[in-house]
mmCIF file of C-alpha atoms in Angstrom:
data_model
loop_
_atom_site.group_PDB
_atom_site.id
_atom_site.type_symbol
_atom_site.label_atom_id
_atom_site.label_comp_id
_atom_site.label_asym_id
_atom_site.label_seq_id
_atom_site.Cartn_x
_atom_site.Cartn_y
_atom_site.Cartn_z
ATOM 1 C CA MET G 1 11.720 33.451 -4.837
ATOM 2 C CA LEU G 2 10.723 33.537 -1.172
ATOM 3 C CA GLU G 3 13.816 33.233 1.000
ATOM 4 C CA ILE G 4 13.721 32.802 4.741
ATOM 5 C CA LYS G 5 17.279 33.008 6.046
ATOM 6 C CA ASP G 6 18.492 32.041 9.530
ATOM 7 C CA LEU G 7 15.298 33.294 11.128
ATOM 8 C CA TYR G 8 14.882 33.711 14.900
ATOM 9 C CA LYS G 9 11.751 34.933 16.651
ATOM 10 C CA GLY G 10 10.614 34.787 20.263
ATOM 11 C CA TYR G 11 8.174 36.361 22.656
ATOM 12 C CA ASP G 12 9.604 38.122 25.704
ATOM 13 C CA LYS G 13 12.845 36.247 26.191
ATOM 14 C CA ASN G 14 11.647 32.835 25.054
ATOM 15 C CA PRO G 15 12.762 31.882 21.574
ATOM 16 C CA VAL G 16 9.946 30.224 19.610
ATOM 17 C CA ILE G 17 11.688 29.600 16.320
ATOM 18 C CA LYS G 18 15.408 29.241 15.864
ATOM 19 C CA ASN G 19 17.704 29.279 12.881
ATOM 20 C CA ILE G 20 15.094 28.561 10.212
ATOM 21 C CA SER G 21 15.888 28.719 6.515
ATOM 22 C CA ILE G 22 13.405 27.904 3.768
ATOM 23 C CA THR G 23 13.239 28.816 0.101
ATOM 24 C CA VAL G 24 10.127 28.592 -2.040
ATOM 25 C CA ASP G 25 10.278 29.193 -5.784
ATOM 26 C CA ARG G 26 7.378 30.532 -7.789
ATOM 27 C CA GLY G 27 5.275 27.660 -9.106
ATOM 28 C CA GLU G 28 6.248 25.553 -6.111
ATOM 29 C CA ILE G 29 4.229 24.394 -3.085
ATOM 30 C CA HIS G 30 6.149 24.033 0.172
ATOM 31 C CA GLY G 31 4.490 22.364 3.152
ATOM 32 C CA LEU G 32 5.146 23.141 6.794
ATOM 33 C CA ILE G 33 4.405 20.352 9.247
ATOM 34 C CA GLY G 34 4.987 19.818 12.934
ATOM 35 C CA GLU G 35 3.224 19.101 16.199
ATOM 36 C CA ASN G 36 1.182 21.743 18.016
ATOM 37 C CA SER G 37 3.366 24.631 19.253
ATOM 38 C CA ALA G 38 6.294 23.627 17.015
ATOM 39 C CA GLY G 39 6.406 27.258 15.802
ATOM 40 C CA LYS G 40 4.478 27.006 12.533
ATOM 41 C CA THR G 41 2.199 30.004 13.093
ATOM 42 C CA THR G 42 5.041 32.210 14.346
ATOM 43 C CA LEU G 43 7.077 31.335 11.264
ATOM 44 C CA ILE G 44 4.126 32.029 8.967
ATOM 45 C CA LYS G 45 3.437 35.396 10.621
ATOM 46 C CA CYS G 46 7.071 36.388 10.132
ATOM 47 C CA ALA G 47 6.937 35.283 6.494
ATOM 48 C CA ALA G 48 3.776 37.322 5.949
ATOM 49 C CA GLY G 49 5.531 40.377 7.351
ATOM 50 C CA ILE G 50 3.271 40.688 10.397
ATOM 51 C CA TYR G 51 5.941 39.933 12.981
ATOM 52 C CA MET G 52 9.337 41.521 12.927
ATOM 53 C CA ALA G 53 12.120 38.942 13.014
ATOM 54 C CA ASP G 54 14.524 39.031 15.976
ATOM 55 C CA LYS G 55 17.312 37.881 13.691
ATOM 56 C CA GLY G 56 17.576 36.759 10.088
ATOM 57 C CA GLU G 57 15.936 37.832 6.840
ATOM 58 C CA ILE G 58 12.749 37.262 4.892
ATOM 59 C CA LEU G 59 13.011 38.255 1.247
ATOM 60 C CA PHE G 60 10.559 38.092 -1.623
ATOM 61 C CA ASP G 61 12.409 38.348 -4.932
ATOM 62 C CA GLY G 62 15.253 39.911 -2.970
ATOM 63 C CA GLU G 63 13.178 42.526 -1.097
ATOM 64 C CA PRO G 64 12.499 42.419 2.660
ATOM 65 C CA VAL G 65 8.835 41.987 3.549
ATOM 66 C CA PHE G 66 8.561 43.700 6.919
ATOM 67 C CA ASP G 67 6.998 47.177 6.737
ATOM 68 C CA ASN G 68 7.193 47.072 2.945
ATOM 69 C CA PRO G 69 3.878 47.743 1.135
ATOM 70 C CA THR G 70 5.339 47.137 -2.346
ATOM 71 C CA VAL G 71 6.271 43.582 -1.392
ATOM 72 C CA LYS G 72 3.050 43.000 0.518
ATOM 73 C CA GLU G 73 1.074 43.857 -2.590
ATOM 74 C CA LYS G 74 2.566 40.732 -4.200
ATOM 75 C CA ILE G 75 1.771 38.336 -1.379
ATOM 76 C CA GLY G 76 -1.463 36.828 -0.167
ATOM 77 C CA TYR G 77 -1.916 35.698 3.432
ATOM 78 C CA VAL G 78 -4.597 33.385 4.760
ATOM 79 C CA ALA G 79 -4.376 33.349 8.563
ATOM 80 C CA ASP G 80 -5.513 30.643 10.958
ATOM 81 C CA TYR G 81 -8.205 33.041 12.193
ATOM 82 C CA ASN G 82 -9.246 35.630 9.666
ATOM 83 C CA GLU G 83 -10.818 38.776 11.030
ATOM 84 C CA TYR G 84 -12.575 41.293 8.829
ATOM 85 C CA ILE G 85 -14.735 44.290 9.565
ATOM 86 C CA ARG G 86 -17.523 42.624 11.512
ATOM 87 C CA PHE G 87 -20.505 44.653 10.364
ATOM 88 C CA TYR G 88 -19.518 44.678 6.681
ATOM 89 C CA ASN G 89 -21.207 42.178 4.441
ATOM 90 C CA ILE G 90 -19.153 40.126 1.974
ATOM 91 C CA LYS G 91 -19.961 42.510 -0.892
ATOM 92 C CA ASN G 92 -18.580 45.466 1.088
ATOM 93 C CA MET G 93 -15.412 43.491 1.873
ATOM 94 C CA VAL G 94 -14.890 42.681 -1.783
ATOM 95 C CA LYS G 95 -15.315 46.364 -2.686
ATOM 96 C CA MET G 96 -12.718 47.282 -0.107
ATOM 97 C CA TYR G 97 -10.274 44.768 -1.593
ATOM 98 C CA GLU G 98 -10.894 46.218 -5.048
ATOM 99 C CA VAL G 99 -9.919 49.649 -3.750
ATOM 100 C CA PHE G 100 -6.810 48.433 -1.909
ATOM 101 C CA TYR G 101 -5.488 45.959 -4.459
ATOM 102 C CA PRO G 102 -5.202 47.216 -8.032
ATOM 103 C CA HIS G 103 -4.892 43.665 -9.420
ATOM 104 C CA PHE G 104 -7.968 42.344 -7.621
ATOM 105 C CA ASN G 105 -9.765 40.056 -10.079
ATOM 106 C CA ILE G 106 -13.501 40.366 -9.444
ATOM 107 C CA GLU G 107 -14.418 37.906 -12.244
ATOM 108 C CA LYS G 108 -12.269 35.304 -10.588
ATOM 109 C CA PHE G 109 -13.934 36.018 -7.240
ATOM 110 C CA ASN G 110 -17.351 35.477 -8.796
ATOM 111 C CA ASP G 111 -16.165 32.283 -10.515
ATOM 112 C CA PHE G 112 -14.818 30.987 -7.207
ATOM 113 C CA ASN G 113 -18.111 31.806 -5.561
ATOM 114 C CA GLU G 114 -19.981 29.711 -8.124
ATOM 115 C CA ILE G 115 -18.110 26.875 -6.434
ATOM 116 C CA PHE G 116 -17.920 28.020 -2.792
ATOM 117 C CA LYS G 117 -21.370 29.632 -2.698
ATOM 118 C CA LEU G 118 -20.867 32.231 0.018
ATOM 119 C CA PRO G 119 -23.936 34.354 0.893
ATOM 120 C CA VAL G 120 -22.584 37.717 -0.330
ATOM 121 C CA ASP G 121 -25.208 39.799 1.475
ATOM 122 C CA ARG G 122 -24.460 38.269 4.858
ATOM 123 C CA ARG G 123 -22.422 40.207 7.385
ATOM 124 C CA ILE G 124 -19.011 38.932 8.433
ATOM 125 C CA TYR G 125 -19.987 38.307 12.073
ATOM 126 C CA ALA G 126 -22.726 35.934 10.949
ATOM 127 C CA LEU G 127 -20.371 33.706 8.934
ATOM 128 C CA SER G 128 -19.317 30.265 10.146
ATOM 129 C CA LYS G 129 -15.667 29.296 10.602
ATOM 130 C CA GLY G 130 -15.629 27.413 7.296
ATOM 131 C CA GLN G 131 -17.262 30.304 5.447
ATOM 132 C CA LYS G 132 -14.714 32.766 6.845
ATOM 133 C CA MET G 133 -11.892 30.474 5.755
ATOM 134 C CA ARG G 134 -13.323 30.215 2.245
ATOM 135 C CA LEU G 135 -13.745 33.983 2.096
ATOM 136 C CA ALA G 136 -10.134 34.542 3.186
ATOM 137 C CA PHE G 137 -8.830 32.129 0.549
ATOM 138 C CA MET G 138 -10.963 33.747 -2.162
ATOM 139 C CA LEU G 139 -10.043 37.339 -1.269
ATOM 140 C CA GLU G 140 -6.333 36.628 -0.949
ATOM 141 C CA THR G 141 -6.131 34.533 -4.126
ATOM 142 C CA CYS G 142 -8.131 36.996 -6.206
ATOM 143 C CA LYS G 143 -5.551 39.669 -5.356
ATOM 144 C CA GLU G 144 -3.542 37.619 -7.868
ATOM 145 C CA PRO G 145 -0.423 37.603 -5.726
ATOM 146 C CA ASP G 146 2.910 36.057 -6.737
ATOM 147 C CA TYR G 147 3.109 34.230 -3.414
ATOM 148 C CA LEU G 148 0.454 32.857 -1.089
ATOM 149 C CA ILE G 149 1.124 32.074 2.571
ATOM 150 C CA MET G 150 -1.482 30.017 4.383
ATOM 151 C CA ASP G 151 -1.812 28.884 7.986
ATOM 152 C CA GLU G 152 -3.920 25.758 8.338
ATOM 153 C CA PRO G 153 -6.310 26.787 5.536
ATOM 154 C CA THR G 154 -8.247 23.512 5.409
ATOM 155 C CA SER G 155 -9.393 23.648 9.040
ATOM 156 C CA GLY G 156 -13.126 24.153 9.216
ATOM 157 C CA LEU G 157 -13.637 23.091 5.588
ATOM 158 C CA ASP G 158 -15.984 20.213 4.808
ATOM 159 C CA PRO G 159 -14.665 17.410 2.549
ATOM 160 C CA VAL G 160 -16.202 18.884 -0.615
ATOM 161 C CA ALA G 161 -14.864 22.382 0.096
ATOM 162 C CA LYS G 162 -11.463 20.878 0.895
ATOM 163 C CA THR G 163 -11.290 19.100 -2.453
ATOM 164 C CA LYS G 164 -12.371 22.260 -4.305
ATOM 165 C CA PHE G 165 -9.846 24.282 -2.348
ATOM 166 C CA PHE G 166 -6.978 22.019 -3.482
ATOM 167 C CA GLU G 167 -8.179 22.059 -7.091
ATOM 168 C CA LEU G 168 -8.401 25.849 -7.213
ATOM 169 C CA LEU G 169 -5.023 26.191 -5.516
ATOM 170 C CA ILE G 170 -3.142 23.963 -7.961
ATOM 171 C CA ASN G 171 -4.784 25.779 -10.877
ATOM 172 C CA GLU G 172 -3.288 29.042 -9.600
ATOM 173 C CA VAL G 173 0.099 27.386 -9.145
ATOM 174 C CA GLU G 174 0.065 25.919 -12.653
ATOM 175 C CA GLN G 175 -1.415 28.847 -14.501
ATOM 176 C CA ARG G 176 0.105 31.801 -12.676
ATOM 177 C CA ASP G 177 3.265 30.304 -11.195
ATOM 178 C CA LEU G 178 1.989 31.083 -7.724
ATOM 179 C CA GLY G 179 4.503 30.162 -5.008
ATOM 180 C CA VAL G 180 2.879 28.676 -1.910
ATOM 181 C CA LEU G 181 3.951 28.218 1.700
ATOM 182 C CA ILE G 182 1.279 26.229 3.530
ATOM 183 C CA SER G 183 1.101 24.829 7.046
ATOM 184 C CA SER G 184 -1.385 22.095 7.826
ATOM 185 C CA HIS G 185 -2.202 19.128 9.994
ATOM 186 C CA ASN G 186 -4.095 17.703 7.033
ATOM 187 C CA LEU G 187 -1.174 15.553 5.933
ATOM 188 C CA ASP G 188 -3.146 13.535 3.382
ATOM 189 C CA GLY G 189 -3.891 16.813 1.651
ATOM 190 C CA LEU G 190 -0.338 18.130 1.837
ATOM 191 C CA GLU G 191 1.070 14.895 0.482
ATOM 192 C CA ARG G 192 -0.955 15.362 -2.697
ATOM 193 C CA ILE G 193 0.085 18.941 -3.444
ATOM 194 C CA CYS G 194 3.514 19.676 -1.956
ATOM 195 C CA ASP G 195 6.765 19.563 -3.889
ATOM 196 C CA SER G 196 8.842 19.931 -0.765
ATOM 197 C CA VAL G 197 8.315 19.977 2.947
ATOM 198 C CA THR G 198 9.829 21.310 6.181
ATOM 199 C CA MET G 199 9.212 19.479 9.421
ATOM 200 C CA LEU G 200 9.496 21.673 12.509
ATOM 201 C CA LYS G 201 10.254 20.394 15.989
ATOM 202 C CA SER G 202 10.404 22.735 19.012
ATOM 203 C CA GLY G 203 11.020 25.717 16.758
ATOM 204 C CA GLU G 204 13.783 24.183 14.707
ATOM 205 C CA VAL G 205 13.995 22.519 11.325
ATOM 206 C CA GLU G 206 14.114 18.797 11.916
ATOM 207 C CA ARG G 207 13.794 17.670 8.322
ATOM 208 C CA GLN G 208 13.656 19.555 5.043
ATOM 209 C CA MET G 209 13.474 17.764 1.722
ATOM 210 C CA SER G 210 11.405 17.007 -1.345
ATOM 211 C CA MET G 211 8.116 15.289 -0.575
ATOM 212 C CA GLU G 212 9.345 12.266 -2.540
ATOM 213 C CA ASP G 213 12.480 11.902 -0.412
ATOM 214 C CA MET G 214 10.389 12.455 2.711
ATOM 215 C CA LYS G 215 8.225 9.506 1.727
ATOM 216 C CA GLU G 216 11.379 7.397 1.480
ATOM 217 C CA GLU G 217 12.563 8.283 4.985
ATOM 218 C CA LEU G 218 10.727 5.223 6.251
ATOM 219 C CA THR G 219 9.478 2.100 4.535
ATOM 220 C CA LYS G 220 6.427 0.055 5.324
ATOM 221 C CA LEU G 221 6.772 -3.684 4.835
ATOM 222 C CA ASN G 222 4.381 -6.573 4.761
ATOM 223 C CA VAL G 223 6.249 -9.562 6.124
ATOM 224 C CA VAL G 224 5.060 -13.121 6.690
ATOM 225 C CA PHE G 225 6.522 -15.000 9.649
ATOM 226 C CA GLU G 226 4.985 -18.441 9.688
ATOM 227 C CA GLY G 227 4.920 -19.433 13.343
ATOM 228 C CA GLY G 228 5.370 -15.836 14.491
ATOM 229 C CA ALA G 229 8.220 -13.344 14.668
ATOM 230 C CA GLY G 230 10.863 -14.146 17.267
ATOM 231 C CA LYS G 231 12.522 -11.868 19.787
ATOM 232 C CA ALA G 232 15.410 -11.257 17.379
ATOM 233 C CA VAL G 233 12.995 -9.480 15.068
ATOM 234 C CA TYR G 234 11.513 -7.316 17.834
ATOM 235 C CA ASP G 235 15.062 -6.350 18.841
ATOM 236 C CA MET G 236 16.109 -5.077 15.412
ATOM 237 C CA PRO G 237 16.864 -1.375 15.972
ATOM 238 C CA GLU G 238 15.702 -0.278 12.525
ATOM 239 C CA ILE G 239 12.173 -1.555 13.104
ATOM 240 C CA LEU G 240 10.253 1.425 14.475
ATOM 241 C CA ARG G 241 6.831 -0.156 14.543
ATOM 242 C CA ILE G 242 5.602 -3.727 14.362
ATOM 243 C CA SER G 243 2.110 -5.186 14.472
ATOM 244 C CA ASN G 244 0.555 -8.372 13.204
ATOM 245 C CA VAL G 245 -2.609 -10.148 12.174
ATOM 246 C CA GLY G 246 -1.893 -13.853 12.460
ATOM 247 C CA SER G 247 1.392 -14.524 10.693
ATOM 248 C CA ILE G 248 1.209 -11.368 8.564
ATOM 249 C CA TYR G 249 3.298 -8.613 10.127
ATOM 250 C CA THR G 250 3.319 -4.939 9.229
ATOM 251 C CA LEU G 251 6.652 -3.266 9.882
ATOM 252 C CA VAL G 252 7.728 0.336 9.558
ATOM 253 C CA VAL G 253 11.491 0.460 9.161
ATOM 254 C CA LYS G 254 14.268 2.969 8.678
ATOM 255 C CA GLY G 255 16.987 2.349 6.122
ATOM 256 C CA PHE G 256 15.361 -0.400 4.073
ATOM 257 C CA ASP G 257 17.811 -2.313 1.888
ATOM 258 C CA ASP G 258 18.689 -5.799 0.624
ATOM 259 C CA GLU G 259 20.746 -6.464 3.711
ATOM 260 C CA LEU G 260 17.671 -5.968 5.915
ATOM 261 C CA ILE G 261 15.647 -8.338 3.706
ATOM 262 C CA LYS G 262 18.392 -10.927 4.194
ATOM 263 C CA ARG G 263 18.341 -10.540 7.953
ATOM 264 C CA LEU G 264 14.535 -10.726 8.089
ATOM 265 C CA LYS G 265 14.623 -13.903 5.996
ATOM 266 C CA LYS G 266 17.290 -15.336 8.278
ATOM 267 C CA SER G 267 14.923 -14.691 11.181
ATOM 268 C CA GLY G 268 12.213 -16.708 9.486
ATOM 269 C CA ALA G 269 10.425 -14.279 7.141
ATOM 270 C CA SER G 270 9.008 -16.086 4.111
ATOM 271 C CA LEU G 271 7.852 -12.971 2.281
ATOM 272 C CA VAL G 272 9.046 -9.370 2.488
ATOM 273 C CA GLU G 273 7.110 -6.825 0.481
ATOM 274 C CA PRO G 274 7.455 -3.028 0.626
ATOM 275 C CA VAL G 275 4.172 -1.119 0.350
ATOM 276 C CA ASP G 276 3.293 2.583 0.145
ATOM 277 C CA ILE G 277 3.354 4.527 3.436
ATOM 278 C CA SER G 278 1.221 7.643 3.858
ATOM 279 C CA LEU G 279 2.780 10.908 5.027
ATOM 280 C CA GLU G 280 0.468 10.831 8.019
ATOM 281 C CA GLU G 281 1.640 7.417 9.175
ATOM 282 C CA LEU G 282 5.240 8.354 8.498
ATOM 283 C CA PHE G 283 4.903 11.511 10.595
ATOM 284 C CA VAL G 284 3.300 9.682 13.505
ATOM 285 C CA VAL G 285 5.956 6.953 13.555
ATOM 286 C CA LEU G 286 8.765 9.529 13.379
ATOM 287 C CA GLU G 287 7.275 11.496 16.271
ATOM 288 C CA GLU G 288 6.746 8.385 18.401
ATOM 289 C CA SER G 289 10.140 6.906 17.753
ATOM 290 C CA ARG G 290 12.198 9.996 18.486
ATOM 291 C CA GLY G 291 14.762 9.193 21.135
ATOM 292 C CA ASP G 292 14.178 5.460 20.940
ATOM 293 C CA TYR G 293 16.233 5.214 17.821
ATOM 294 C CA HIS G 294 19.813 6.306 17.311
ATOM 295 C CA GLU G 295 21.426 6.395 13.936
ATOM 296 C CA MET R 1 -7.431 6.533 -16.640
ATOM 297 C CA VAL R 2 -4.859 5.316 -14.126
ATOM 298 C CA GLN R 3 -5.742 2.867 -11.362
ATOM 299 C CA LEU R 4 -3.065 2.394 -8.748
ATOM 300 C CA ASP R 5 -2.544 -0.648 -6.619
ATOM 301 C CA TYR R 6 -1.276 0.930 -3.392
ATOM 302 C CA LYS R 7 -0.686 -2.481 -1.860
ATOM 303 C CA SER R 8 1.579 -3.577 -4.690
ATOM 304 C CA SER R 9 5.324 -3.669 -4.190
ATOM 305 C CA ARG R 10 5.756 -2.145 -7.664
ATOM 306 C CA PRO R 11 6.781 1.482 -7.384
ATOM 307 C CA ILE R 12 3.888 3.867 -8.020
ATOM 308 C CA TYR R 13 5.690 5.712 -10.825
ATOM 309 C CA GLU R 14 6.252 2.442 -12.707
ATOM 310 C CA GLN R 15 2.544 1.669 -12.411
ATOM 311 C CA ILE R 16 1.720 5.044 -13.956
ATOM 312 C CA ILE R 17 4.158 4.492 -16.835
ATOM 313 C CA GLU R 18 2.798 1.039 -17.577
ATOM 314 C CA GLN R 19 -0.843 2.096 -17.475
ATOM 315 C CA MET R 20 -0.270 5.101 -19.707
ATOM 316 C CA LYS R 21 1.401 2.841 -22.259
ATOM 317 C CA TYR R 22 -1.414 0.339 -21.941
ATOM 318 C CA ASN R 23 -3.988 3.094 -22.596
ATOM 319 C CA VAL R 24 -2.050 4.126 -25.683
ATOM 320 C CA MET R 25 -1.710 0.560 -26.994
ATOM 321 C CA LYS R 26 -5.415 -0.084 -26.463
ATOM 322 C CA LYS R 27 -6.104 3.233 -28.208
ATOM 323 C CA TYR R 28 -8.020 4.551 -25.205
ATOM 324 C CA LEU R 29 -5.616 7.461 -25.518
ATOM 325 C CA ASN R 30 -4.623 8.664 -28.950
ATOM 326 C CA PRO R 31 -1.932 10.991 -30.340
ATOM 327 C CA GLY R 32 -2.790 14.578 -29.476
ATOM 328 C CA ASP R 33 -5.114 13.682 -26.589
ATOM 329 C CA SER R 34 -4.658 15.941 -23.618
ATOM 330 C CA ILE R 35 -3.733 14.208 -20.354
ATOM 331 C CA PRO R 36 -3.965 15.663 -16.810
ATOM 332 C CA SER R 37 -1.168 17.920 -15.586
ATOM 333 C CA VAL R 38 1.274 16.557 -13.024
ATOM 334 C CA ARG R 39 -0.508 18.329 -10.165
ATOM 335 C CA LYS R 40 -4.004 17.307 -11.245
ATOM 336 C CA LEU R 41 -3.078 13.643 -11.547
ATOM 337 C CA ALA R 42 -1.293 13.747 -8.177
ATOM 338 C CA LEU R 43 -4.376 15.219 -6.512
ATOM 339 C CA GLU R 44 -6.623 12.647 -8.149
ATOM 340 C CA LEU R 45 -4.436 9.644 -7.321
ATOM 341 C CA LYS R 46 -3.640 10.955 -3.823
ATOM 342 C CA ILE R 47 0.104 10.831 -4.395
ATOM 343 C CA THR R 48 2.972 13.299 -4.374
ATOM 344 C CA PRO R 49 3.406 15.522 -7.449
ATOM 345 C CA GLY R 50 7.074 14.507 -7.577
ATOM 346 C CA THR R 51 6.087 10.891 -8.202
ATOM 347 C CA VAL R 52 3.855 11.823 -11.134
ATOM 348 C CA ALA R 53 6.582 14.143 -12.459
ATOM 349 C CA LYS R 54 9.041 11.235 -12.395
ATOM 350 C CA ALA R 55 6.660 9.045 -14.419
ATOM 351 C CA TYR R 56 5.921 11.846 -16.912
ATOM 352 C CA GLN R 57 9.634 12.567 -17.381
ATOM 353 C CA GLU R 58 10.259 8.932 -18.235
ATOM 354 C CA LEU R 59 7.253 8.792 -20.583
ATOM 355 C CA GLU R 60 8.472 11.951 -22.261
ATOM 356 C CA ARG R 61 12.012 10.601 -22.580
ATOM 357 C CA GLN R 62 10.598 7.483 -24.203
ATOM 358 C CA GLY R 63 8.553 9.569 -26.631
ATOM 359 C CA VAL R 64 5.085 8.532 -25.423
ATOM 360 C CA ILE R 65 3.941 11.951 -24.219
ATOM 361 C CA GLU R 66 4.987 15.529 -24.872
ATOM 362 C CA THR R 67 4.659 18.701 -22.856
ATOM 363 C CA ILE R 68 3.918 21.932 -24.627
ATOM 364 C CA ARG R 69 4.795 24.816 -22.346
ATOM 365 C CA GLY R 70 1.767 26.912 -21.486
ATOM 366 C CA LYS R 71 -0.609 24.427 -23.099
ATOM 367 C CA GLY R 72 -0.273 21.209 -21.192
ATOM 368 C CA THR R 73 0.692 17.587 -21.594
ATOM 369 C CA PHE R 74 -0.402 15.420 -24.523
ATOM 370 C CA ILE R 75 0.008 11.968 -25.987
ATOM 371 C CA ALA R 76 2.835 12.439 -28.513
ATOM 372 C CA SER R 77 1.626 13.220 -32.023
ATOM 373 C CA GLU R 78 3.927 10.540 -33.360
ATOM 374 C CA ILE R 79 4.643 7.826 -30.868
ATOM 375 C CA LYS R 80 8.013 6.354 -31.490
ATOM 376 C CA VAL R 81 9.256 4.420 -28.538
ATOM 377 C CA LYS R 82 12.981 4.112 -28.977
ATOM 378 C CA GLN R 83 14.454 0.634 -28.845
ATOM 379 C CA ASP R 84 16.473 0.391 -25.696
ATOM 380 C CA ASP R 85 18.923 -2.534 -25.474
ATOM 381 C CA ASP R 86 18.818 -2.606 -21.683
ATOM 382 C CA LYS R 87 15.032 -2.782 -21.705
ATOM 383 C CA ILE R 88 15.079 -5.571 -24.308
ATOM 384 C CA ASP R 89 17.613 -7.534 -22.254
ATOM 385 C CA LEU R 90 15.460 -7.136 -19.170
ATOM 386 C CA ALA R 91 12.336 -8.263 -21.026
ATOM 387 C CA LYS R 92 14.209 -11.320 -22.368
ATOM 388 C CA LYS R 93 15.275 -12.270 -18.864
ATOM 389 C CA GLN R 94 11.717 -11.879 -17.552
ATOM 390 C CA ILE R 95 10.253 -13.930 -20.407
ATOM 391 C CA ARG R 96 12.900 -16.597 -19.959
ATOM 392 C CA SER R 97 12.141 -17.032 -16.275
ATOM 393 C CA SER R 98 8.373 -17.134 -16.926
ATOM 394 C CA VAL R 99 8.804 -19.698 -19.718
ATOM 395 C CA MET R 100 10.879 -21.809 -17.386
ATOM 396 C CA GLU R 101 8.211 -21.673 -14.655
ATOM 397 C CA LEU R 102 5.499 -22.673 -17.116
ATOM 398 C CA LYS R 103 7.601 -25.517 -18.516
ATOM 399 C CA LEU R 104 8.209 -26.833 -15.009
ATOM 400 C CA MET R 105 4.468 -26.858 -14.453
ATOM 401 C CA GLY R 106 4.011 -28.995 -17.533
ATOM 402 C CA TYR R 107 3.170 -26.423 -20.222
ATOM 403 C CA ASP R 108 4.443 -27.521 -23.647
ATOM 404 C CA LYS R 109 5.759 -25.238 -26.386
ATOM 405 C CA LYS R 110 2.393 -24.999 -28.131
ATOM 406 C CA LYS R 111 0.565 -23.960 -24.979
ATOM 407 C CA ILE R 112 3.184 -21.343 -24.117
ATOM 408 C CA VAL R 113 3.113 -19.837 -27.618
ATOM 409 C CA GLU R 114 -0.695 -19.811 -27.471
ATOM 410 C CA LEU R 115 -0.581 -17.942 -24.170
ATOM 411 C CA VAL R 116 1.817 -15.316 -25.545
ATOM 412 C CA LYS R 117 -0.413 -14.844 -28.612
ATOM 413 C CA GLU R 118 -3.456 -14.324 -26.408
ATOM 414 C CA MET R 119 -1.635 -11.744 -24.320
ATOM 415 C CA TYR R 120 -0.441 -9.940 -27.437
ATOM 416 C CA GLU R 121 -3.982 -9.791 -28.798
ATOM 417 C CA GLU R 122 -5.287 -8.501 -25.507
ATOM 418 C CA ILE R 123 -3.082 -5.419 -25.503
ATOM 419 C CA SER R 124 -3.275 -4.670 -29.259
#
């Protein structure tokens, strides 16, 4: 189990992340979401053992990660920008990994490259952003770690590579019980793979729950108001977003229940129908509505 | 194998359960057939793994599918859907209200029975 306990980290005297706790079991995928500069990369770098925590603990199967090669052997880390020895070609890099990591699985690397098709004779400096990202994912996964920590790994990937990336990742999770901590702005992707999710806001945990519960935080409704929705509807505090095409209104609401249906019907709704809301839409509405809505 | 209606008000996991059963009844899926893992189906349908897991747990509880650890998930070798009184009561209520609607619209007994027969044939 990966345990992050009451973690604090700042630069100079400015705290960047505060009081963060996350646990990720093996075989589980945990997503990290939040606006730019919410602290995702700082958190990931602490979890990967690159930054020393100011306060708190990061344990993998009970062992601290910082300055601990035995633990680091069991974890893979795909950074937002992956730097390798510039004048090495990919083949040389792979050889180096084979020397450093006793469990490095070269067959798996070659299998992955049947799919990702990296030019193995090309030097690192001549690789594109997407190629470097693919290389980082392949090298770190073929170490066969118990845990994989990834910072925005789908950025720079084309749609085909993205799909392949997710397929390969869930194979590792299912077959090897790989535990994954992944940050991404690609919320459609995260929604499809994550078991649980942490939402960061200004360096603190704002929400932390299973992806299923997260999806139930808000409800999207199709509502028909023949003759239009009145002011009473626009004033309902639980309606966070409202738009319409003719008499068909789309509402995003908090705390959907029978009582709300009753009130909507009283205000002239002839049909109230809940429909699926995407994580992306949910995230955007939550961000926009912060402060406007009080529980 | 499973086609979701994202615009439907029916919960996604119920849609998965119903379509799996439909595939079994139509013999598109047969005992012992391997079905996608929770994560693979979630990726394919663009939904959360937890939602697929919920549907699979229910299908497993009802004896439609079985999971063999380390091997995967399969259509149960012997499908025996247990008779569940609550489910039967619910079905009766639903049928009753549909029969009433049809009767109000002028359907007679013969036409209603005919319709039920047709539907039964369609899924067998």
